mmCIF file of C-alpha atoms in Angstrom:
data_model
loop_
_atom_site.group_PDB
_atom_site.id
_atom_site.type_symbol
_atom_site.label_atom_id
_atom_site.label_comp_id
_atom_site.label_asym_id
_atom_site.label_seq_id
_atom_site.Cartn_x
_atom_site.Cartn_y
_atom_site.Cartn_z
ATOM 1 C CA UNK A 1 60.012 19.154 -14.651
ATOM 2 C CA UNK A 2 58.553 20.425 -11.369
ATOM 3 C CA UNK A 3 56.181 22.675 -13.278
ATOM 4 C CA UNK A 4 55.005 19.735 -15.387
ATOM 5 C CA UNK A 5 54.348 17.593 -12.285
ATOM 6 C CA UNK A 6 52.432 20.439 -10.581
ATOM 7 C CA UNK A 7 50.387 21.099 -13.738
ATOM 8 C CA UNK A 8 49.654 17.406 -14.134
ATOM 9 C CA UNK A 9 48.621 17.135 -10.452
ATOM 10 C CA UNK A 10 46.268 20.106 -10.786
ATOM 11 C CA UNK A 11 44.838 18.648 -13.954
ATOM 12 C CA UNK A 12 44.211 15.278 -12.256
ATOM 13 C CA UNK A 13 42.626 16.874 -9.191
ATOM 14 C CA UNK A 14 40.371 19.011 -11.367
ATOM 15 C CA UNK A 15 39.323 16.085 -13.550
ATOM 16 C CA UNK A 16 38.083 14.105 -10.543
ATOM 17 C CA UNK A 17 35.040 16.371 -10.510
ATOM 18 C CA UNK A 18 34.008 15.002 -13.897
ATOM 19 C CA UNK A 19 33.698 11.514 -12.398
ATOM 20 C CA UNK A 20 31.658 12.674 -9.423
ATOM 21 C CA UNK A 21 28.129 11.726 -10.479
ATOM 22 C CA UNK A 22 25.082 12.256 -8.352
ATOM 23 C CA UNK A 23 23.378 8.966 -7.520
ATOM 24 C CA UNK A 24 19.597 9.317 -7.853
ATOM 25 C CA UNK A 25 17.605 8.653 -4.725
ATOM 26 C CA UNK A 26 15.348 5.651 -4.364
ATOM 27 C CA UNK A 27 12.279 7.899 -4.526
ATOM 28 C CA UNK A 28 13.434 9.480 -7.807
ATOM 29 C CA UNK A 29 14.023 6.059 -9.329
ATOM 30 C CA UNK A 30 10.603 4.881 -8.158
ATOM 31 C CA UNK A 31 8.842 7.912 -9.632
ATOM 32 C CA UNK A 32 10.702 7.470 -12.933
ATOM 33 C CA UNK A 33 9.740 3.780 -13.114
ATOM 34 C CA UNK A 34 6.080 4.543 -12.288
ATOM 35 C CA UNK A 35 5.989 7.076 -15.113
ATOM 36 C CA UNK A 36 7.270 4.412 -17.537
ATOM 37 C CA UNK A 37 4.602 1.838 -16.648
ATOM 38 C CA UNK A 38 1.290 2.028 -18.510
ATOM 39 C CA UNK A 39 -1.250 1.262 -15.777
ATOM 40 C CA UNK A 40 -4.104 0.899 -18.294
ATOM 41 C CA UNK A 41 -2.681 -2.190 -19.979
ATOM 42 C CA UNK A 42 -1.454 -5.510 -18.631
ATOM 43 C CA UNK A 43 1.799 -7.171 -19.645
ATOM 44 C CA UNK A 44 0.015 -10.467 -20.295
ATOM 45 C CA UNK A 45 -3.683 -11.189 -20.520
ATOM 46 C CA UNK A 46 -5.388 -13.928 -18.513
ATOM 47 C CA UNK A 47 -4.923 -17.362 -19.995
ATOM 48 C CA UNK A 48 -6.683 -20.684 -20.007
ATOM 49 C CA UNK A 49 -5.010 -24.060 -20.519
ATOM 50 C CA UNK A 50 -5.939 -24.492 -24.177
ATOM 51 C CA UNK A 51 -4.369 -21.123 -25.088
ATOM 52 C CA UNK A 52 -0.979 -21.707 -23.434
ATOM 53 C CA UNK A 53 0.654 -22.785 -26.696
ATOM 54 C CA UNK A 54 -0.194 -19.474 -28.432
ATOM 55 C CA UNK A 55 2.750 -17.071 -28.255
ATOM 56 C CA UNK A 56 1.462 -13.868 -29.896
ATOM 57 C CA UNK A 57 -0.103 -11.525 -27.323
ATOM 58 C CA UNK A 58 -3.107 -10.505 -29.450
ATOM 59 C CA UNK A 59 -3.790 -14.057 -30.647
ATOM 60 C CA UNK A 60 -3.565 -15.299 -27.061
ATOM 61 C CA UNK A 61 -6.090 -12.639 -26.025
ATOM 62 C CA UNK A 62 -8.488 -13.687 -28.809
ATOM 63 C CA UNK A 63 -8.040 -17.357 -27.925
ATOM 64 C CA UNK A 64 -8.782 -16.625 -24.269
ATOM 65 C CA UNK A 65 -11.980 -14.663 -24.929
ATOM 66 C CA UNK A 66 -13.328 -17.133 -27.477
ATOM 67 C CA UNK A 67 -12.542 -20.067 -25.146
ATOM 68 C CA UNK A 68 -14.172 -18.330 -22.178
ATOM 69 C CA UNK A 69 -17.309 -17.571 -24.216
ATOM 70 C CA UNK A 70 -17.515 -21.148 -25.472
ATOM 71 C CA UNK A 71 -16.985 -22.657 -22.009
ATOM 72 C CA UNK A 72 -19.602 -20.418 -20.397
ATOM 73 C CA UNK A 73 -22.119 -21.190 -23.139
ATOM 74 C CA UNK A 74 -21.461 -24.934 -22.798
ATOM 75 C CA UNK A 75 -21.952 -24.835 -19.024
ATOM 76 C CA UNK A 76 -25.180 -22.880 -19.120
ATOM 77 C CA UNK A 77 -28.263 -24.918 -19.741
ATOM 78 C CA UNK A 78 -29.858 -22.606 -22.286
ATOM 79 C CA UNK A 79 -33.210 -24.389 -21.975
ATOM 80 C CA UNK A 80 -33.586 -23.378 -18.316
ATOM 81 C CA UNK A 81 -33.070 -19.688 -19.016
ATOM 82 C CA UNK A 82 -35.158 -19.874 -22.170
ATOM 83 C CA UNK A 83 -38.059 -21.380 -20.231
ATOM 84 C CA UNK A 84 -37.871 -18.773 -17.484
ATOM 85 C CA UNK A 85 -37.202 -15.765 -19.693
ATOM 86 C CA UNK A 86 -37.788 -16.453 -23.397
ATOM 87 C CA UNK A 87 -37.192 -12.783 -24.262
ATOM 88 C CA UNK A 88 -33.549 -12.960 -23.120
ATOM 89 C CA UNK A 89 -31.213 -13.713 -25.988
ATOM 90 C CA UNK A 90 -27.901 -12.442 -24.545
ATOM 91 C CA UNK A 91 -26.592 -12.064 -21.011
ATOM 92 C CA UNK A 92 -23.795 -9.659 -20.193
ATOM 93 C CA UNK A 93 -21.587 -11.533 -17.742
ATOM 94 C CA UNK A 94 -19.006 -9.578 -15.735
ATOM 95 C CA UNK A 95 -16.047 -11.880 -15.130
ATOM 96 C CA UNK A 96 -13.497 -10.994 -12.450
ATOM 97 C CA UNK A 97 -10.219 -12.892 -12.282
ATOM 98 C CA UNK A 98 -8.369 -12.299 -9.031
ATOM 99 C CA UNK A 99 -4.575 -12.518 -8.602
ATOM 100 C CA UNK A 100 -4.951 -15.841 -6.761
ATOM 101 C CA UNK A 101 -6.626 -17.309 -9.912
ATOM 102 C CA UNK A 102 -10.141 -17.377 -8.428
ATOM 103 C CA UNK A 103 -13.076 -16.359 -10.593
ATOM 104 C CA UNK A 104 -16.224 -14.397 -9.857
ATOM 105 C CA UNK A 105 -19.181 -14.151 -12.227
ATOM 106 C CA UNK A 106 -21.812 -11.426 -11.982
ATOM 107 C CA UNK A 107 -24.704 -10.730 -14.316
ATOM 108 C CA UNK A 108 -24.920 -7.231 -15.760
ATOM 109 C CA UNK A 109 -28.610 -6.469 -16.289
ATOM 110 C CA UNK A 110 -29.898 -3.673 -18.527
ATOM 111 C CA UNK A 111 -31.435 -0.687 -16.738
ATOM 112 C CA UNK A 112 -34.928 -1.603 -17.942
ATOM 113 C CA UNK A 113 -34.800 -5.215 -16.692
ATOM 114 C CA UNK A 114 -37.238 -4.940 -13.787
ATOM 115 C CA UNK A 115 -39.180 -8.013 -14.948
ATOM 116 C CA UNK A 116 -36.270 -10.404 -14.324
ATOM 117 C CA UNK A 117 -35.729 -12.264 -11.099
ATOM 118 C CA UNK A 118 -32.078 -11.298 -10.688
ATOM 119 C CA UNK A 119 -31.603 -13.612 -7.720
ATOM 120 C CA UNK A 120 -32.831 -16.646 -9.676
ATOM 121 C CA UNK A 121 -30.659 -15.855 -12.716
ATOM 122 C CA UNK A 122 -27.579 -15.198 -10.553
ATOM 123 C CA UNK A 123 -28.177 -18.418 -8.612
ATOM 124 C CA UNK A 124 -28.470 -20.402 -11.839
ATOM 125 C CA UNK A 125 -25.299 -18.852 -13.255
ATOM 126 C CA UNK A 126 -23.307 -19.449 -10.072
ATOM 127 C CA UNK A 127 -24.361 -23.091 -9.845
ATOM 128 C CA UNK A 128 -23.522 -23.772 -13.506
ATOM 129 C CA UNK A 129 -20.192 -21.926 -13.421
ATOM 130 C CA UNK A 130 -18.967 -23.156 -10.019
ATOM 131 C CA UNK A 131 -16.566 -25.800 -11.393
ATOM 132 C CA UNK A 132 -14.969 -23.619 -14.046
ATOM 133 C CA UNK A 133 -11.494 -24.698 -15.285
ATOM 134 C CA UNK A 134 -8.406 -22.983 -13.915
ATOM 135 C CA UNK A 135 -7.606 -19.582 -15.356
ATOM 136 C CA UNK A 136 -4.179 -17.991 -15.058
ATOM 137 C CA UNK A 137 -4.598 -14.331 -13.997
ATOM 138 C CA UNK A 138 -3.354 -11.375 -15.997
ATOM 139 C CA UNK A 139 0.025 -10.007 -15.009
ATOM 140 C CA UNK A 140 1.623 -6.593 -14.881
ATOM 141 C CA UNK A 141 5.420 -6.537 -14.835
ATOM 142 C CA UNK A 142 5.385 -10.214 -13.834
ATOM 143 C CA UNK A 143 3.013 -9.694 -10.880
ATOM 144 C CA UNK A 144 -0.498 -11.267 -11.025
ATOM 145 C CA UNK A 145 -3.213 -8.605 -11.040
ATOM 146 C CA UNK A 146 -7.003 -8.473 -10.852
ATOM 147 C CA UNK A 147 -8.771 -8.136 -14.181
ATOM 148 C CA UNK A 148 -12.408 -7.648 -15.128
ATOM 149 C CA UNK A 149 -14.224 -7.825 -18.410
ATOM 150 C CA UNK A 150 -17.754 -8.103 -19.744
ATOM 151 C CA UNK A 151 -18.440 -11.310 -21.651
ATOM 152 C CA UNK A 152 -21.555 -11.327 -23.851
ATOM 153 C CA UNK A 153 -23.103 -14.807 -23.639
ATOM 154 C CA UNK A 154 -25.652 -15.634 -26.335
ATOM 155 C CA UNK A 155 -28.484 -17.705 -24.859
ATOM 156 C CA UNK A 156 -31.123 -17.747 -27.578
ATOM 157 C CA UNK A 157 -29.415 -19.169 -30.660
ATOM 158 C CA UNK A 158 -31.827 -19.383 -33.601
#
């Protein structure tokens, strides 16, 4: 009986090592989590009020971009730009949405656009787009992030 108790005690003491697991450090966990996150893609795209009811991620993205294009085109007085620069048919508009839901619009001019008065076009765009509706920023892992995209705005519709 004594031999059985001693053998059982040794067996129990030896098996305790199987339960001794190394707890990963905070730095190791952080590095592992960073490796899992795709930094090139957001968890949710920016959204505008009329697209809130759409649940599918890709459909919501399409709804957002088509709504943004439509709203920008509605707000721009095409006649003003057409009178100043009749050769312009499309403007590349760089839209920046900041984490605090503020918007910034910047015109992307082609390299050969020396004949345009950039200041006048930017001033016109800023004045027309100053009261833009609220846009919910993109998010990454639930945290609002800055996002930028180029929006082609067709001016000369024929």
